[in-house]
Amino acid sequence: MNVPKTRRKGAAVTSPAVSSRDLPHPEPAEIRLEAVLHALSDPMRLRIVRELAADGDELSCSYFDLPVTKSTTTHHFRVLRESGVIRQVYRGTAKMNGLRRDDLDGLFPGLLDTLLDAAGRQAARVRDPGDG
Amino acid sequence: MNVPKTRRKGAAVTSPAVSSRDLPHPEPAEIRLEAVLHALSDPMRLRIVRELAADGDELSCSYFDLPVTKSTTTHHFRVLRESGVIRQVYRGTAKMNGLRRDDLDGLFPGLLDTLLDAAGRQAARVRDPGDG
DNA sequence: TTCATTGTACGAGAATCATCGTAGTTTGAC
DNA sequence: GTCAAACTACGATGATTCTCGTACAATGAA
C-alpha cells in the first residue's frame, strides 16, 4: 500500500513497459469448476457471458449496457477473468473481453455450451410464461 | 467427529405412508439456473451432489461424512433443496436426499450430466497432478 | 500541451454466506 | 413412560460479495 500508487507517464521504471498493461489470468490448470460456477451464478455476469457468446468475438467493457455503475461493471469483469471464464486485454483505452472457449472446452468438455443453452432456455421460459 | 454411517439405500418400503413433516420444494418452473449454479459452486455441496449421483438413489444426511458440523450440513442440504437440485423427504428419523434428475433434465437438458462430468474431471486432475 | 474516453483503485455500506455451538424436536425402539 | 439417533432452529461471528461514489490513471486525438 505504500508503493506509489501511480507512475507518471515518463517515469517508467525498469520494466518491459510494453504499451499494454498486463492483466493476471489463471492458467488452465488453475481454473476451478467451483469458481466458474460461482462466476456464472450472478445474473449480471451470466448476462455478460451470454452476450460474449452471442457475439463470438471480443467486446469492450463499454459495449455492455448494464444497469450498474462502471465500478461494479469492472468488478464483474474481474471476477469473470479471475475465475478463468474470460480473457481480457487492453487495446488503446478500451479493454477487450473474450470467452476462454478453448481452455474451458479442454478442461470441461461441453460445459460452456450446455450452460449457455440452459441460460437461453431459462431466458425464453421467463420471457414467455405460459402461452403468450 | 465420527458420524455413524447409517445404511445407505434403505430397503425399499412398500408402504410409503408419508411422514407428517413436509419440506418446501420449488416447482420446476421456479427453479433458477443462477440458484443451481450458486448451489453447486460450494465445494461441500458439489461433493454431496457427486455422491448422490454416484449412488443413484436416495441417501440420508447422516450417510455423508463431511468435515463440517451437523448444523452446517443441514444448511448445505437446505440450499440444495431450495435451489431445486435435490428433493428431501423424511423417513423415520432420517431425511432422505435424492437428485431431481428428471426436473433438472427437463429444464436444462444435459446440464447435470455435464456438470458431474466436469466435477469428475477436475477431481481426477487435482488428484493426479500430471502436467499443466 | 490539453482534452475526452475508457476503465481502475480505493473506501465504504449493506447484504449474503459458511460456519459454529447450544438447545430443542421428532421419530422409533426399549 | 424413557432413551438415543437424526435432524433443526436459533443466534452469533467472521468472511465474502455486490454495490456505490469519488478520485485517478492510461490512451489517443486535437
mmCIF file of C-alpha atoms (C1' of nucleotides) in Angstrom, chain A residues 60-62 70-71 74 90 93-95, chain C residues 1-10:
data_model
loop_
_atom_site.group_PDB
_atom_site.id
_atom_site.type_symbol
_atom_site.label_atom_id
_atom_site.label_comp_id
_atom_site.label_asym_id
_atom_site.label_seq_id
_atom_site.Cartn_x
_atom_site.Cartn_y
_atom_site.Cartn_z
ATOM 1 C CA SER A 60 -15.130 -3.930 -24.977
ATOM 2 C CA CYS A 61 -16.414 -3.330 -21.491
ATOM 3 C CA SER A 62 -18.168 -0.192 -22.651
ATOM 4 C CA LYS A 70 -18.904 1.385 -14.096
ATOM 5 C CA SER A 71 -17.211 0.446 -10.860
ATOM 6 C CA THR A 74 -15.282 -3.501 -13.585
ATOM 7 C CA TYR A 90 -6.139 -3.763 -23.333
ATOM 8 C CA THR A 93 -8.183 2.943 -23.884
ATOM 9 C CA ALA A 94 -10.513 0.021 -24.343
ATOM 10 C CA LYS A 95 -10.390 -3.317 -22.598
ATOM 11 C "C1'" DT C 1 0.054 20.530 -24.118
ATOM 12 C "C1'" DT C 2 -4.973 19.849 -23.217
ATOM 13 C "C1'" DC C 3 -8.996 17.144 -23.513
ATOM 14 C "C1'" DA C 4 -12.321 13.334 -23.799
ATOM 15 C "C1'" DT C 5 -12.822 8.488 -23.428
ATOM 16 C "C1'" DT C 6 -12.193 4.345 -21.005
ATOM 17 C "C1'" DG C 7 -11.528 1.936 -17.268
ATOM 18 C "C1'" DT C 8 -9.208 1.446 -12.257
ATOM 19 C "C1'" DA C 9 -8.315 1.953 -7.222
ATOM 20 C "C1'" DC C 10 -9.982 2.864 -3.011
#
